[in-house]
Amino acid sequence: MLAIGLALSQVAPGRATMATPFVIQFDGQPLWLGNGAIMHVLATWFAPGVLGETPVLLHPLALAGWLGLFVTALNLLPLGQLDGGHILYALLPKHQGKVARLFMLALFPLGFLWWGWWAWALLIALLHRGRINHPPVVQAEESIGRARRTLGWLLVAIFFLTFVPVPLNI
């Protein structure tokens, strides 16, 4: 869907940056969208124009794909009860708390690039009642097996491929 949407997208007038090469029109106002690794590769192959130089006015299918990647990255943050927290706990149960604290701390400097990271950090802290460590499990000593471990590391890679440091710029 994302590749088709990018192919149906158009070049918009103006100048883009590599950090925010995509634009949508929202009630006549431009809303610039950021660029993650997967989006960058697909846009290089399918989108019109020169990525980072000419703005790409996203087709609604491409916008839906971009939003799907963004929500996936948010869900894969390795914090508490988010899916990323469960995955990291399954892969590295003894280190999940340290990694979660590092990611939570990383959201604060990222907030200087996009204020929304501060909002997400606050929301995650409130919803998890200040606890970002994974809660204890019933059978902590049970191994997840090689296939699930491989799938877990694949999902960690997907997080880094879908993460966008500056998702929106108005």
JSON list of C-alpha atoms in Angstrom, two decimals:
[
{"chain": "A", "resi": 1, "resn": "MET", "atom": "CA", "xyz": [0.00, 0.00, 0.00]},
{"chain": "A", "resi": 2, "resn": "LEU", "atom": "CA", "xyz": [2.80, 2.42, 0.90]},
{"chain": "A", "resi": 3, "resn": "ALA", "atom": "CA", "xyz": [4.71, 1.79, -2.34]},
{"chain": "A", "resi": 4, "resn": "ILE", "atom": "CA", "xyz": [1.56, 2.29, -4.43]},
{"chain": "A", "resi": 5, "resn": "GLY", "atom": "CA", "xyz": [0.72, 5.46, -2.51]},
{"chain": "A", "resi": 6, "resn": "LEU", "atom": "CA", "xyz": [4.24, 6.82, -3.05]},
{"chain": "A", "resi": 7, "resn": "ALA", "atom": "CA", "xyz": [4.01, 6.05, -6.76]},
{"chain": "A", "resi": 8, "resn": "LEU", "atom": "CA", "xyz": [0.70, 7.96, -6.90]},
{"chain": "A", "resi": 9, "resn": "SER", "atom": "CA", "xyz": [2.15, 10.93, -4.98]},
{"chain": "A", "resi": 10, "resn": "GLN", "atom": "CA", "xyz": [3.08, 14.16, -6.73]},
{"chain": "A", "resi": 11, "resn": "VAL", "atom": "CA", "xyz": [5.89, 16.67, -6.58]},
{"chain": "A", "resi": 12, "resn": "ALA", "atom": "CA", "xyz": [4.82, 19.82, -4.74]},
{"chain": "A", "resi": 13, "resn": "PRO", "atom": "CA", "xyz": [6.22, 23.30, -5.32]},
{"chain": "A", "resi": 14, "resn": "GLY", "atom": "CA", "xyz": [8.84, 24.52, -2.89]},
{"chain": "A", "resi": 15, "resn": "ARG", "atom": "CA", "xyz": [11.90, 23.14, -1.18]},
{"chain": "A", "resi": 16, "resn": "ALA", "atom": "CA", "xyz": [12.11, 20.10, 1.10]},
{"chain": "A", "resi": 17, "resn": "THR", "atom": "CA", "xyz": [14.73, 18.84, 3.53]},
{"chain": "A", "resi": 18, "resn": "MET", "atom": "CA", "xyz": [15.96, 15.30, 4.02]},
{"chain": "A", "resi": 19, "resn": "ALA", "atom": "CA", "xyz": [14.49, 15.31, 7.56]},
{"chain": "A", "resi": 20, "resn": "THR", "atom": "CA", "xyz": [11.00, 16.32, 6.38]},
{"chain": "A", "resi": 21, "resn": "PRO", "atom": "CA", "xyz": [10.68, 15.57, 2.66]},
{"chain": "A", "resi": 22, "resn": "PHE", "atom": "CA", "xyz": [6.96, 14.73, 2.63]},
{"chain": "A", "resi": 23, "resn": "VAL", "atom": "CA", "xyz": [4.05, 17.15, 2.80]},
{"chain": "A", "resi": 24, "resn": "ILE", "atom": "CA", "xyz": [0.29, 16.87, 3.08]},
{"chain": "A", "resi": 25, "resn": "GLN", "atom": "CA", "xyz": [-2.27, 19.65, 2.84]},
{"chain": "A", "resi": 26, "resn": "PHE", "atom": "CA", "xyz": [-4.49, 19.95, 5.88]},
{"chain": "A", "resi": 27, "resn": "ASP", "atom": "CA", "xyz": [-7.16, 22.62, 5.48]},
{"chain": "A", "resi": 28, "resn": "GLY", "atom": "CA", "xyz": [-4.87, 24.51, 3.12]},
{"chain": "A", "resi": 29, "resn": "GLN", "atom": "CA", "xyz": [-1.92, 24.39, 5.52]},
{"chain": "A", "resi": 30, "resn": "PRO", "atom": "CA", "xyz": [1.17, 22.32, 4.73]},
{"chain": "A", "resi": 31, "resn": "LEU", "atom": "CA", "xyz": [2.08, 19.65, 7.26]},
{"chain": "A", "resi": 32, "resn": "TRP", "atom": "CA", "xyz": [5.58, 18.25, 6.77]},
{"chain": "A", "resi": 33, "resn": "LEU", "atom": "CA", "xyz": [6.19, 14.60, 7.61]},
{"chain": "A", "resi": 34, "resn": "GLY", "atom": "CA", "xyz": [9.49, 13.07, 8.65]},
{"chain": "A", "resi": 35, "resn": "ASN", "atom": "CA", "xyz": [11.51, 10.36, 7.06]},
{"chain": "A", "resi": 36, "resn": "GLY", "atom": "CA", "xyz": [12.40, 7.00, 8.64]},
{"chain": "A", "resi": 37, "resn": "ALA", "atom": "CA", "xyz": [14.71, 4.42, 7.10]},
{"chain": "A", "resi": 38, "resn": "ILE", "atom": "CA", "xyz": [12.00, 2.25, 5.47]},
{"chain": "A", "resi": 39, "resn": "MET", "atom": "CA", "xyz": [10.14, 5.30, 4.19]},
{"chain": "A", "resi": 40, "resn": "HIS", "atom": "CA", "xyz": [13.39, 6.73, 2.82]},
{"chain": "A", "resi": 41, "resn": "VAL", "atom": "CA", "xyz": [14.22, 3.59, 0.84]},
{"chain": "A", "resi": 42, "resn": "LEU", "atom": "CA", "xyz": [10.69, 3.18, -0.54]},
{"chain": "A", "resi": 43, "resn": "ALA", "atom": "CA", "xyz": [10.43, 6.87, -1.43]},
{"chain": "A", "resi": 44, "resn": "THR", "atom": "CA", "xyz": [13.77, 6.72, -3.24]},
{"chain": "A", "resi": 45, "resn": "TRP", "atom": "CA", "xyz": [12.41, 3.87, -5.36]},
{"chain": "A", "resi": 46, "resn": "PHE", "atom": "CA", "xyz": [8.79, 4.93, -5.88]},
{"chain": "A", "resi": 47, "resn": "ALA", "atom": "CA", "xyz": [8.18, 8.62, -5.13]},
{"chain": "A", "resi": 48, "resn": "PRO", "atom": "CA", "xyz": [8.50, 11.30, -7.80]},
{"chain": "A", "resi": 49, "resn": "GLY", "atom": "CA", "xyz": [11.16, 14.00, -7.68]},
{"chain": "A", "resi": 50, "resn": "VAL", "atom": "CA", "xyz": [14.46, 14.06, -5.83]},
{"chain": "A", "resi": 51, "resn": "LEU", "atom": "CA", "xyz": [14.03, 13.07, -2.19]},
{"chain": "A", "resi": 52, "resn": "GLY", "atom": "CA", "xyz": [15.12, 15.87, 0.14]},
{"chain": "A", "resi": 53, "resn": "GLU", "atom": "CA", "xyz": [15.10, 18.51, -2.60]},
{"chain": "A", "resi": 54, "resn": "THR", "atom": "CA", "xyz": [11.57, 18.57, -3.99]},
{"chain": "A", "resi": 55, "resn": "PRO", "atom": "CA", "xyz": [8.63, 18.12, -1.60]},
{"chain": "A", "resi": 56, "resn": "VAL", "atom": "CA", "xyz": [6.55, 15.01, -2.16]},
{"chain": "A", "resi": 57, "resn": "LEU", "atom": "CA", "xyz": [2.82, 15.68, -1.77]},
{"chain": "A", "resi": 58, "resn": "LEU", "atom": "CA", "xyz": [1.68, 12.36, -0.36]},
{"chain": "A", "resi": 59, "resn": "HIS", "atom": "CA", "xyz": [-1.25, 10.48, -1.86]},
{"chain": "A", "resi": 60, "resn": "PRO", "atom": "CA", "xyz": [-3.77, 9.33, 0.82]},
{"chain": "A", "resi": 61, "resn": "LEU", "atom": "CA", "xyz": [-2.52, 5.73, 0.47]},
{"chain": "A", "resi": 62, "resn": "ALA", "atom": "CA", "xyz": [1.04, 6.88, 1.18]},
{"chain": "A", "resi": 63, "resn": "LEU", "atom": "CA", "xyz": [-0.19, 8.89, 4.17]},
{"chain": "A", "resi": 64, "resn": "ALA", "atom": "CA", "xyz": [-1.96, 5.78, 5.52]},
{"chain": "A", "resi": 65, "resn": "GLY", "atom": "CA", "xyz": [1.27, 3.80, 5.09]},
{"chain": "A", "resi": 66, "resn": "TRP", "atom": "CA", "xyz": [3.32, 6.54, 6.79]},
{"chain": "A", "resi": 67, "resn": "LEU", "atom": "CA", "xyz": [0.88, 6.63, 9.72]},
{"chain": "A", "resi": 68, "resn": "GLY", "atom": "CA", "xyz": [1.06, 2.83, 9.98]},
{"chain": "A", "resi": 69, "resn": "LEU", "atom": "CA", "xyz": [4.86, 2.95, 10.19]},
{"chain": "A", "resi": 70, "resn": "PHE", "atom": "CA", "xyz": [4.72, 5.75, 12.79]},
{"chain": "A", "resi": 71, "resn": "VAL", "atom": "CA", "xyz": [2.23, 3.92, 15.03]},
{"chain": "A", "resi": 72, "resn": "THR", "atom": "CA", "xyz": [4.29, 0.73, 14.68]},
{"chain": "A", "resi": 73, "resn": "ALA", "atom": "CA", "xyz": [7.40, 2.57, 15.87]},
{"chain": "A", "resi": 74, "resn": "LEU", "atom": "CA", "xyz": [5.51, 4.02, 18.84]},
{"chain": "A", "resi": 75, "resn": "ASN", "atom": "CA", "xyz": [4.20, 0.59, 19.80]},
{"chain": "A", "resi": 76, "resn": "LEU", "atom": "CA", "xyz": [7.68, -0.93, 19.54]},
{"chain": "A", "resi": 77, "resn": "LEU", "atom": "CA", "xyz": [9.22, 1.55, 22.00]},
{"chain": "A", "resi": 78, "resn": "PRO", "atom": "CA", "xyz": [10.85, -0.75, 24.58]},
{"chain": "A", "resi": 79, "resn": "LEU", "atom": "CA", "xyz": [8.90, 0.63, 27.52]},
{"chain": "A", "resi": 80, "resn": "GLY", "atom": "CA", "xyz": [6.67, -1.15, 30.04]},
{"chain": "A", "resi": 81, "resn": "GLN", "atom": "CA", "xyz": [3.47, -2.60, 28.62]},
{"chain": "A", "resi": 82, "resn": "LEU", "atom": "CA", "xyz": [4.05, -1.45, 25.04]},
{"chain": "A", "resi": 83, "resn": "ASP", "atom": "CA", "xyz": [4.79, -4.34, 22.67]},
{"chain": "A", "resi": 84, "resn": "GLY", "atom": "CA", "xyz": [8.42, -3.23, 22.49]},
{"chain": "A", "resi": 85, "resn": "GLY", "atom": "CA", "xyz": [8.65, -3.59, 26.28]},
{"chain": "A", "resi": 86, "resn": "HIS", "atom": "CA", "xyz": [7.33, -7.15, 26.11]},
{"chain": "A", "resi": 87, "resn": "ILE", "atom": "CA", "xyz": [9.70, -8.03, 23.27]},
{"chain": "A", "resi": 88, "resn": "LEU", "atom": "CA", "xyz": [12.74, -6.58, 25.02]},
{"chain": "A", "resi": 89, "resn": "TYR", "atom": "CA", "xyz": [11.81, -8.35, 28.25]},
{"chain": "A", "resi": 90, "resn": "ALA", "atom": "CA", "xyz": [11.56, -11.66, 26.39]},
{"chain": "A", "resi": 91, "resn": "LEU", "atom": "CA", "xyz": [14.96, -11.08, 24.75]},
{"chain": "A", "resi": 92, "resn": "LEU", "atom": "CA", "xyz": [16.87, -9.48, 27.64]},
{"chain": "A", "resi": 93, "resn": "PRO", "atom": "CA", "xyz": [14.91, -9.91, 30.88]},
{"chain": "A", "resi": 94, "resn": "LYS", "atom": "CA", "xyz": [17.76, -8.76, 33.14]},
{"chain": "A", "resi": 95, "resn": "HIS", "atom": "CA", "xyz": [18.47, -5.63, 31.08]},
{"chain": "A", "resi": 96, "resn": "GLN", "atom": "CA", "xyz": [14.97, -4.50, 30.07]},
{"chain": "A", "resi": 97, "resn": "GLY", "atom": "CA", "xyz": [14.74, -2.00, 32.93]},
{"chain": "A", "resi": 98, "resn": "LYS", "atom": "CA", "xyz": [18.05, -0.33, 32.05]},
{"chain": "A", "resi": 99, "resn": "VAL", "atom": "CA", "xyz": [17.20, -0.14, 28.35]},
{"chain": "A", "resi": 100, "resn": "ALA", "atom": "CA", "xyz": [13.71, 1.21, 29.13]},
{"chain": "A", "resi": 101, "resn": "ARG", "atom": "CA", "xyz": [15.20, 3.97, 31.31]},
{"chain": "A", "resi": 102, "resn": "LEU", "atom": "CA", "xyz": [17.69, 4.85, 28.56]},
{"chain": "A", "resi": 103, "resn": "PHE", "atom": "CA", "xyz": [14.88, 5.08, 25.98]},
{"chain": "A", "resi": 104, "resn": "MET", "atom": "CA", "xyz": [12.74, 7.15, 28.33]},
{"chain": "A", "resi": 105, "resn": "LEU", "atom": "CA", "xyz": [15.68, 9.50, 28.90]},
{"chain": "A", "resi": 106, "resn": "ALA", "atom": "CA", "xyz": [16.33, 9.63, 25.14]},
{"chain": "A", "resi": 107, "resn": "LEU", "atom": "CA", "xyz": [12.80, 10.96, 24.57]},
{"chain": "A", "resi": 108, "resn": "PHE", "atom": "CA", "xyz": [13.71, 14.17, 26.41]},
{"chain": "A", "resi": 109, "resn": "PRO", "atom": "CA", "xyz": [16.51, 15.38, 24.08]},
{"chain": "A", "resi": 110, "resn": "LEU", "atom": "CA", "xyz": [14.42, 14.17, 21.13]},
{"chain": "A", "resi": 111, "resn": "GLY", "atom": "CA", "xyz": [11.77, 16.58, 22.38]},
{"chain": "A", "resi": 112, "resn": "PHE", "atom": "CA", "xyz": [14.00, 19.46, 21.28]},
{"chain": "A", "resi": 113, "resn": "LEU", "atom": "CA", "xyz": [13.68, 18.14, 17.72]},
{"chain": "A", "resi": 114, "resn": "TRP", "atom": "CA", "xyz": [9.93, 17.52, 18.02]},
{"chain": "A", "resi": 115, "resn": "TRP", "atom": "CA", "xyz": [7.90, 18.53, 21.08]},
{"chain": "A", "resi": 116, "resn": "GLY", "atom": "CA", "xyz": [5.66, 15.48, 20.66]},
{"chain": "A", "resi": 117, "resn": "TRP", "atom": "CA", "xyz": [8.31, 13.22, 22.21]},
{"chain": "A", "resi": 118, "resn": "TRP", "atom": "CA", "xyz": [7.85, 15.09, 25.50]},
{"chain": "A", "resi": 119, "resn": "ALA", "atom": "CA", "xyz": [4.10, 14.48, 25.25]},
{"chain": "A", "resi": 120, "resn": "TRP", "atom": "CA", "xyz": [4.67, 10.77, 24.55]},
{"chain": "A", "resi": 121, "resn": "ALA", "atom": "CA", "xyz": [7.12, 10.48, 27.47]},
{"chain": "A", "resi": 122, "resn": "LEU", "atom": "CA", "xyz": [4.58, 12.09, 29.80]},
{"chain": "A", "resi": 123, "resn": "LEU", "atom": "CA", "xyz": [1.75, 9.91, 28.49]},
{"chain": "A", "resi": 124, "resn": "ILE", "atom": "CA", "xyz": [3.81, 6.73, 28.87]},
{"chain": "A", "resi": 125, "resn": "ALA", "atom": "CA", "xyz": [4.85, 7.73, 32.40]},
{"chain": "A", "resi": 126, "resn": "LEU", "atom": "CA", "xyz": [1.24, 8.50, 33.38]},
{"chain": "A", "resi": 127, "resn": "LEU", "atom": "CA", "xyz": [-0.23, 5.35, 31.84]},
{"chain": "A", "resi": 128, "resn": "HIS", "atom": "CA", "xyz": [2.44, 3.17, 33.42]},
{"chain": "A", "resi": 129, "resn": "ARG", "atom": "CA", "xyz": [2.15, 5.05, 36.73]},
{"chain": "A", "resi": 130, "resn": "GLY", "atom": "CA", "xyz": [5.83, 5.97, 36.57]},
{"chain": "A", "resi": 131, "resn": "ARG", "atom": "CA", "xyz": [6.96, 2.36, 36.09]},
{"chain": "A", "resi": 132, "resn": "ILE", "atom": "CA", "xyz": [8.62, 1.65, 32.77]},
{"chain": "A", "resi": 133, "resn": "ASN", "atom": "CA", "xyz": [10.06, -1.72, 33.76]},
{"chain": "A", "resi": 134, "resn": "HIS", "atom": "CA", "xyz": [8.23, -4.81, 32.59]},
{"chain": "A", "resi": 135, "resn": "PRO", "atom": "CA", "xyz": [6.11, -6.38, 35.34]},
{"chain": "A", "resi": 136, "resn": "PRO", "atom": "CA", "xyz": [7.13, -9.79, 36.66]},
{"chain": "A", "resi": 137, "resn": "VAL", "atom": "CA", "xyz": [5.98, -12.84, 34.72]},
{"chain": "A", "resi": 138, "resn": "VAL", "atom": "CA", "xyz": [4.71, -16.19, 35.99]},
{"chain": "A", "resi": 139, "resn": "GLN", "atom": "CA", "xyz": [7.45, -18.40, 34.47]},
{"chain": "A", "resi": 140, "resn": "ALA", "atom": "CA", "xyz": [10.45, -16.09, 34.19]},
{"chain": "A", "resi": 141, "resn": "GLU", "atom": "CA", "xyz": [12.95, -18.93, 33.88]},
{"chain": "A", "resi": 142, "resn": "GLU", "atom": "CA", "xyz": [11.31, -20.40, 30.77]},
{"chain": "A", "resi": 143, "resn": "SER", "atom": "CA", "xyz": [13.23, -19.74, 27.52]},
{"chain": "A", "resi": 144, "resn": "ILE", "atom": "CA", "xyz": [11.40, -18.36, 24.49]},
{"chain": "A", "resi": 145, "resn": "GLY", "atom": "CA", "xyz": [13.16, -20.59, 21.95]},
{"chain": "A", "resi": 146, "resn": "ARG", "atom": "CA", "xyz": [15.32, -19.83, 18.96]},
{"chain": "A", "resi": 147, "resn": "ALA", "atom": "CA", "xyz": [12.54, -19.00, 16.46]},
{"chain": "A", "resi": 148, "resn": "ARG", "atom": "CA", "xyz": [10.87, -16.51, 18.81]},
{"chain": "A", "resi": 149, "resn": "ARG", "atom": "CA", "xyz": [14.22, -15.00, 19.75]},
{"chain": "A", "resi": 150, "resn": "THR", "atom": "CA", "xyz": [15.00, -14.47, 16.04]},
{"chain": "A", "resi": 151, "resn": "LEU", "atom": "CA", "xyz": [11.56, -12.93, 15.51]},
{"chain": "A", "resi": 152, "resn": "GLY", "atom": "CA", "xyz": [12.12, -10.69, 18.54]},
{"chain": "A", "resi": 153, "resn": "TRP", "atom": "CA", "xyz": [15.40, -9.33, 17.14]},
{"chain": "A", "resi": 154, "resn": "LEU", "atom": "CA", "xyz": [13.70, -8.83, 13.78]},
{"chain": "A", "resi": 155, "resn": "LEU", "atom": "CA", "xyz": [11.08, -6.69, 15.54]},
{"chain": "A", "resi": 156, "resn": "VAL", "atom": "CA", "xyz": [13.84, -4.67, 17.25]},
{"chain": "A", "resi": 157, "resn": "ALA", "atom": "CA", "xyz": [15.27, -4.01, 13.77]},
{"chain": "A", "resi": 158, "resn": "ILE", "atom": "CA", "xyz": [11.80, -3.01, 12.53]},
{"chain": "A", "resi": 159, "resn": "PHE", "atom": "CA", "xyz": [11.60, -0.48, 15.37]},
{"chain": "A", "resi": 160, "resn": "PHE", "atom": "CA", "xyz": [14.82, 1.19, 14.26]},
{"chain": "A", "resi": 161, "resn": "LEU", "atom": "CA", "xyz": [13.76, 1.09, 10.59]},
{"chain": "A", "resi": 162, "resn": "THR", "atom": "CA", "xyz": [10.37, 2.71, 11.28]},
{"chain": "A", "resi": 163, "resn": "PHE", "atom": "CA", "xyz": [11.43, 5.25, 13.92]},
{"chain": "A", "resi": 164, "resn": "VAL", "atom": "CA", "xyz": [11.25, 8.88, 12.78]},
{"chain": "A", "resi": 165, "resn": "PRO", "atom": "CA", "xyz": [13.12, 11.40, 15.02]},
{"chain": "A", "resi": 166, "resn": "VAL", "atom": "CA", "xyz": [11.10, 14.36, 13.64]},
{"chain": "A", "resi": 167, "resn": "PRO", "atom": "CA", "xyz": [7.72, 12.95, 12.60]},
{"chain": "A", "resi": 168, "resn": "LEU", "atom": "CA", "xyz": [5.88, 16.25, 12.07]},
{"chain": "A", "resi": 169, "resn": "ASN", "atom": "CA", "xyz": [6.77, 19.82, 11.29]},
{"chain": "A", "resi": 170, "resn": "ILE", "atom": "CA", "xyz": [4.07, 22.45, 10.90]}
]
